[in-house]
Amino acid sequence: DVKVTQSSRYLVKRTGEKVFLECVQDMDHENMFWYRQDPGLGLRLIYFSYDVKMKEKGDIPEGYSVSREKKERFSLILESASTNQTSMYLCASQNDRGNSPLHFGNGTRLTVT
Amino acid sequence: GESVGLHLPTLSVQEGDNSIINCAYSNSASDYFIWYKQESGKGPQFIIDIRSNMDKRQGQRVTVLLNKTVKHLSLQIAATQPGDSAVYFCAENINSGYSTLTFGKGTMLLVSP
């Protein structure tokens, strides 16, 4: 089974802090994704990557950046956390482009105070 | 528990009943569809997928039906169990280049013993 591991289940950060959310997958998947999930809004794509050192903006990239230095690891960075970034963050991986399912981690619940 | 279930339509069934969860997708060009299950405190879990060249696909206790004419997807769960209680949502993909999945908002399924 594919395993996608997010380093933290819960995080509490202060406004203005730089925040790193880490994600690792163990199936040698090319594609990795970061989503946020909010009540009433569903899953919204922040950034994705189809290869090492490659990144593409999703639907809501503002306030975020990403890093993919190794194939198995995809990091989400909040340069200066704000309260409206309080959310559930979900990482996913996929083994090719668009015709196979995404496999998700269990999420990181981030609270920005 | 997590708040992913707030604001969602809810389907309540008795244990042993068959459940049908519906999804209207948005793009007539979408050619790949997935159903996910999300339990409280966990990430979305892949259930079953279907490509647009099929009308029906069966898995273990689950069946997905695709009606391209009216852009409708349904998930049928046979002999529903309390462990099936979760949020279920569909995703669609337009398989062109670097397209990504678009997720529905979800339906909460509550199974009573």
Tab-separated table of C-alpha atoms in Angstrom:
chain	number	residue	atom	x	y	z
A	1	ASP	CA	0.000	0.000	0.000
A	2	VAL	CA	1.056	3.559	-0.697
A	3	LYS	CA	2.035	5.436	2.386
A	4	VAL	CA	1.974	9.211	2.522
A	5	THR	CA	3.279	10.549	5.801
A	6	GLN	CA	2.785	14.062	7.060
A	7	SER	CA	5.218	14.960	9.793
A	8	SER	CA	2.768	16.624	12.176
A	9	ARG	CA	-0.878	15.908	12.986
A	10	TYR	CA	-1.383	19.168	14.888
A	11	LEU	CA	0.515	22.448	14.799
A	12	VAL	CA	-0.098	25.741	16.569
A	13	LYS	CA	1.811	28.750	15.275
A	14	ARG	CA	1.718	32.490	15.836
A	15	THR	CA	0.879	35.095	13.223
A	16	GLY	CA	3.980	36.039	11.247
A	17	GLU	CA	5.878	32.819	11.900
A	18	LYS	CA	7.427	30.842	9.067
A	19	VAL	CA	5.839	27.397	8.954
A	20	PHE	CA	7.051	24.233	7.258
A	21	LEU	CA	4.717	21.317	6.587
A	22	GLU	CA	6.525	18.184	5.511
A	23	CYS	CA	5.262	15.263	3.461
A	24	VAL	CA	6.999	12.040	2.445
A	25	GLN	CA	5.737	9.239	0.188
A	26	ASP	CA	7.257	5.800	-0.127
A	27	MET	CA	6.029	4.621	-3.537
A	28	ASP	CA	8.375	6.499	-5.869
A	29	HIS	CA	5.462	8.561	-7.202
A	30	GLU	CA	6.274	11.354	-9.625
A	31	ASN	CA	3.389	13.636	-8.659
A	32	MET	CA	2.758	15.284	-5.310
A	33	PHE	CA	0.108	17.744	-4.191
A	34	TRP	CA	-0.805	20.043	-1.325
A	35	TYR	CA	-4.471	20.770	-0.563
A	36	ARG	CA	-6.235	22.598	2.201
A	37	GLN	CA	-9.622	21.464	3.445
A	38	ASP	CA	-12.110	23.828	5.054
A	39	PRO	CA	-15.751	23.286	6.084
A	40	GLY	CA	-18.094	24.265	3.280
A	41	LEU	CA	-15.249	24.778	0.804
A	42	GLY	CA	-14.027	21.232	0.299
A	43	LEU	CA	-10.544	20.424	-0.961
A	44	ARG	CA	-8.675	23.250	-2.644
A	45	LEU	CA	-5.383	22.778	-4.458
A	46	ILE	CA	-2.519	24.976	-3.289
A	47	TYR	CA	0.505	23.711	-5.227
A	48	PHE	CA	1.566	20.574	-7.029
A	49	SER	CA	4.711	19.070	-8.466
A	50	TYR	CA	5.273	16.596	-11.289
A	51	ASP	CA	9.006	16.211	-10.811
A	52	VAL	CA	11.909	17.077	-8.567
A	53	LYS	CA	12.542	20.836	-8.406
A	54	MET	CA	9.373	21.436	-10.409
A	55	LYS	CA	6.315	23.208	-9.015
A	56	GLU	CA	3.030	24.484	-10.354
A	57	LYS	CA	0.502	26.804	-8.735
A	58	GLY	CA	-2.874	25.403	-7.921
A	59	ASP	CA	-6.067	27.318	-7.313
A	60	ILE	CA	-5.041	29.134	-4.128
A	61	PRO	CA	-1.233	29.575	-4.056
A	62	GLU	CA	-1.185	33.023	-2.451
A	63	GLY	CA	0.685	33.053	0.848
A	64	TYR	CA	2.307	29.676	0.226
A	65	SER	CA	5.399	28.275	-1.448
A	66	VAL	CA	6.688	24.726	-1.908
A	67	SER	CA	9.926	22.841	-2.196
A	68	ARG	CA	10.669	19.515	-3.884
A	69	GLU	CA	14.375	18.759	-3.594
A	70	LYS	CA	13.892	14.978	-3.526
A	71	LYS	CA	11.328	12.836	-5.297
A	72	GLU	CA	9.827	11.443	-2.110
A	73	ARG	CA	9.496	14.731	-0.210
A	74	PHE	CA	7.253	17.730	-0.851
A	75	SER	CA	7.246	20.617	1.593
A	76	LEU	CA	4.670	23.366	1.993
A	77	ILE	CA	5.933	26.676	3.343
A	78	LEU	CA	3.959	29.493	4.867
A	79	GLU	CA	6.391	32.409	4.702
A	80	SER	CA	4.449	34.500	7.223
A	81	ALA	CA	1.525	32.658	8.744
A	82	SER	CA	-1.803	34.436	9.030
A	83	THR	CA	-4.985	33.502	10.876
A	84	ASN	CA	-6.815	32.805	7.598
A	85	GLN	CA	-4.345	29.983	6.990
A	86	THR	CA	-5.790	28.051	9.899
A	87	SER	CA	-6.935	24.877	8.185
A	88	MET	CA	-6.472	21.169	7.588
A	89	TYR	CA	-3.609	20.611	5.155
A	90	LEU	CA	-3.534	17.419	3.101
A	91	CYS	CA	-0.623	16.075	1.087
A	92	ALA	CA	-1.134	13.546	-1.706
A	93	SER	CA	0.922	11.589	-4.208
A	94	GLN	CA	0.084	10.041	-7.566
A	95	ASN	CA	2.025	7.768	-9.881
A	96	ASP	CA	1.296	9.431	-13.220
A	97	ARG	CA	-0.554	12.305	-14.806
A	98	GLY	CA	-4.252	12.457	-14.250
A	99	ASN	CA	-5.504	8.930	-14.750
A	100	SER	CA	-4.815	7.338	-11.425
A	101	PRO	CA	-6.002	8.116	-7.916
A	102	LEU	CA	-4.312	10.438	-5.487
A	103	HIS	CA	-3.194	8.857	-2.232
A	104	PHE	CA	-3.530	11.132	0.757
A	105	GLY	CA	-1.784	11.496	4.070
A	106	ASN	CA	-3.778	11.908	7.276
A	107	GLY	CA	-3.443	15.662	7.300
A	108	THR	CA	-1.942	18.384	9.445
A	109	ARG	CA	-4.339	20.536	11.444
A	110	LEU	CA	-2.688	23.969	11.576
A	111	THR	CA	-3.943	26.669	13.903
A	112	VAL	CA	-2.521	30.182	13.550
A	113	THR	CA	-3.177	32.428	16.521
B	1	GLY	CA	-13.423	15.177	15.880
B	2	GLU	CA	-12.581	17.059	12.710
B	3	SER	CA	-15.000	19.565	11.240
B	4	VAL	CA	-14.885	18.305	7.649
B	5	GLY	CA	-18.485	17.106	7.966
B	6	LEU	CA	-19.975	20.486	8.783
B	7	HIS	CA	-22.318	22.047	6.200
B	8	LEU	CA	-22.546	18.828	4.199
B	9	PRO	CA	-25.676	17.055	2.992
B	10	THR	CA	-26.274	13.989	5.123
B	11	LEU	CA	-27.597	10.538	4.291
B	12	SER	CA	-28.800	8.514	7.266
B	13	VAL	CA	-29.355	4.781	6.858
B	14	GLN	CA	-29.844	1.706	9.000
B	15	GLU	CA	-27.202	-0.982	9.219
B	16	GLY	CA	-27.802	-3.540	6.496
B	17	ASP	CA	-29.503	-1.122	4.117
B	18	ASN	CA	-28.039	-0.262	0.733
B	19	SER	CA	-26.779	3.311	0.423
B	20	ILE	CA	-26.638	5.464	-2.682
B	21	ILE	CA	-24.523	8.608	-2.695
B	22	ASN	CA	-24.805	10.933	-5.664
B	23	CYS	CA	-22.480	13.398	-7.315
B	24	ALA	CA	-23.068	15.827	-10.159
B	25	TYR	CA	-19.829	16.594	-11.938
B	26	SER	CA	-19.119	19.792	-13.716
B	27	ASN	CA	-17.181	19.184	-16.903
B	28	SER	CA	-18.449	17.165	-19.863
B	29	ALA	CA	-14.827	16.645	-20.960
B	30	SER	CA	-13.911	14.818	-17.735
B	31	ASP	CA	-12.881	11.263	-18.479
B	32	TYR	CA	-11.828	9.826	-15.126
B	33	PHE	CA	-13.714	9.774	-11.849
B	34	ILE	CA	-12.887	8.682	-8.325
B	35	TRP	CA	-14.797	8.140	-5.090
B	36	TYR	CA	-13.096	8.828	-1.765
B	37	LYS	CA	-14.091	8.075	1.825
B	38	GLN	CA	-12.926	10.313	4.652
B	39	GLU	CA	-13.331	9.230	8.242
B	40	SER	CA	-13.082	11.673	11.102
B	41	GLY	CA	-9.463	12.598	11.799
B	42	LYS	CA	-8.100	10.879	8.699
B	43	GLY	CA	-7.174	11.777	5.159
B	44	PRO	CA	-9.341	10.809	2.177
B	45	GLN	CA	-9.112	7.141	1.283
B	46	PHE	CA	-9.480	5.869	-2.289
B	47	ILE	CA	-12.529	3.610	-2.755
B	48	ILE	CA	-13.079	3.044	-6.455
B	49	ASP	CA	-12.522	4.734	-9.798
B	50	ILE	CA	-14.100	4.606	-13.239
B	51	ARG	CA	-13.106	5.833	-16.682
B	52	SER	CA	-15.507	7.487	-19.056
B	53	ASN	CA	-15.564	4.534	-21.433
B	54	MET	CA	-17.439	2.562	-18.767
B	55	ASP	CA	-20.926	2.954	-17.272
B	56	LYS	CA	-20.478	0.742	-14.238
B	57	ARG	CA	-17.715	-0.703	-12.131
B	58	GLN	CA	-17.949	-2.955	-9.117
B	59	GLY	CA	-15.693	-3.425	-6.156
B	60	GLN	CA	-16.094	-5.124	-2.828
B	61	ARG	CA	-19.579	-4.067	-1.620
B	62	VAL	CA	-19.379	-0.924	-3.746
B	63	THR	CA	-20.566	-0.064	-7.233
B	64	VAL	CA	-19.968	3.136	-9.139
B	65	LEU	CA	-22.366	4.183	-11.901
B	66	LEU	CA	-21.546	6.837	-14.458
B	67	ASN	CA	-24.176	8.633	-16.546
B	68	LYS	CA	-22.339	10.901	-18.949
B	69	THR	CA	-25.533	12.187	-20.534
B	70	VAL	CA	-26.540	14.027	-17.390
B	71	LYS	CA	-23.036	14.278	-15.851
B	72	HIS	CA	-23.950	12.185	-12.856
B	73	LEU	CA	-21.934	9.771	-10.779
B	74	SER	CA	-23.214	7.566	-7.986
B	75	LEU	CA	-21.693	5.297	-5.364
B	76	GLN	CA	-23.738	2.365	-4.145
B	77	ILE	CA	-22.733	0.635	-0.930
B	78	ALA	CA	-24.331	-2.731	-0.303
B	79	ALA	CA	-25.246	-3.913	3.203
B	80	THR	CA	-24.043	-0.709	4.820
B	81	GLN	CA	-22.173	-1.125	8.108
B	82	PRO	CA	-21.482	1.323	10.970
B	83	GLY	CA	-17.852	1.406	9.821
B	84	ASP	CA	-19.034	2.949	6.555
B	85	SER	CA	-19.990	6.129	8.404
B	86	ALA	CA	-17.828	8.859	6.881
B	87	VAL	CA	-17.806	11.709	4.390
B	88	TYR	CA	-17.812	10.533	0.786
B	89	PHE	CA	-16.820	12.716	-2.113
B	90	CYS	CA	-16.259	12.355	-5.792
B	91	ALA	CA	-13.466	13.748	-7.929
B	92	GLU	CA	-13.235	14.279	-11.669
B	93	ASN	CA	-10.277	14.701	-13.984
B	94	ILE	CA	-9.837	16.045	-17.467
B	95	ASN	CA	-6.973	13.943	-18.732
B	96	SER	CA	-5.148	16.564	-20.698
B	97	GLY	CA	-1.577	17.490	-19.932
B	98	TYR	CA	-1.040	18.606	-16.358
B	99	SER	CA	-4.698	18.619	-15.334
B	100	THR	CA	-5.541	17.918	-11.730
B	101	LEU	CA	-8.498	16.447	-9.913
B	102	THR	CA	-11.492	18.585	-9.019
B	103	PHE	CA	-13.243	17.442	-5.844
B	104	GLY	CA	-16.897	17.653	-4.892
B	105	LYS	CA	-17.919	19.005	-1.481
B	106	GLY	CA	-18.995	15.626	-0.165
B	107	THR	CA	-21.887	13.830	1.509
B	108	MET	CA	-21.876	12.598	5.070
B	109	LEU	CA	-23.127	9.031	5.503
B	110	LEU	CA	-24.416	8.110	8.957
B	111	VAL	CA	-25.121	4.444	9.621
B	112	SER	CA	-27.199	3.517	12.640
B	113	PRO	CA	-26.827	0.071	14.246
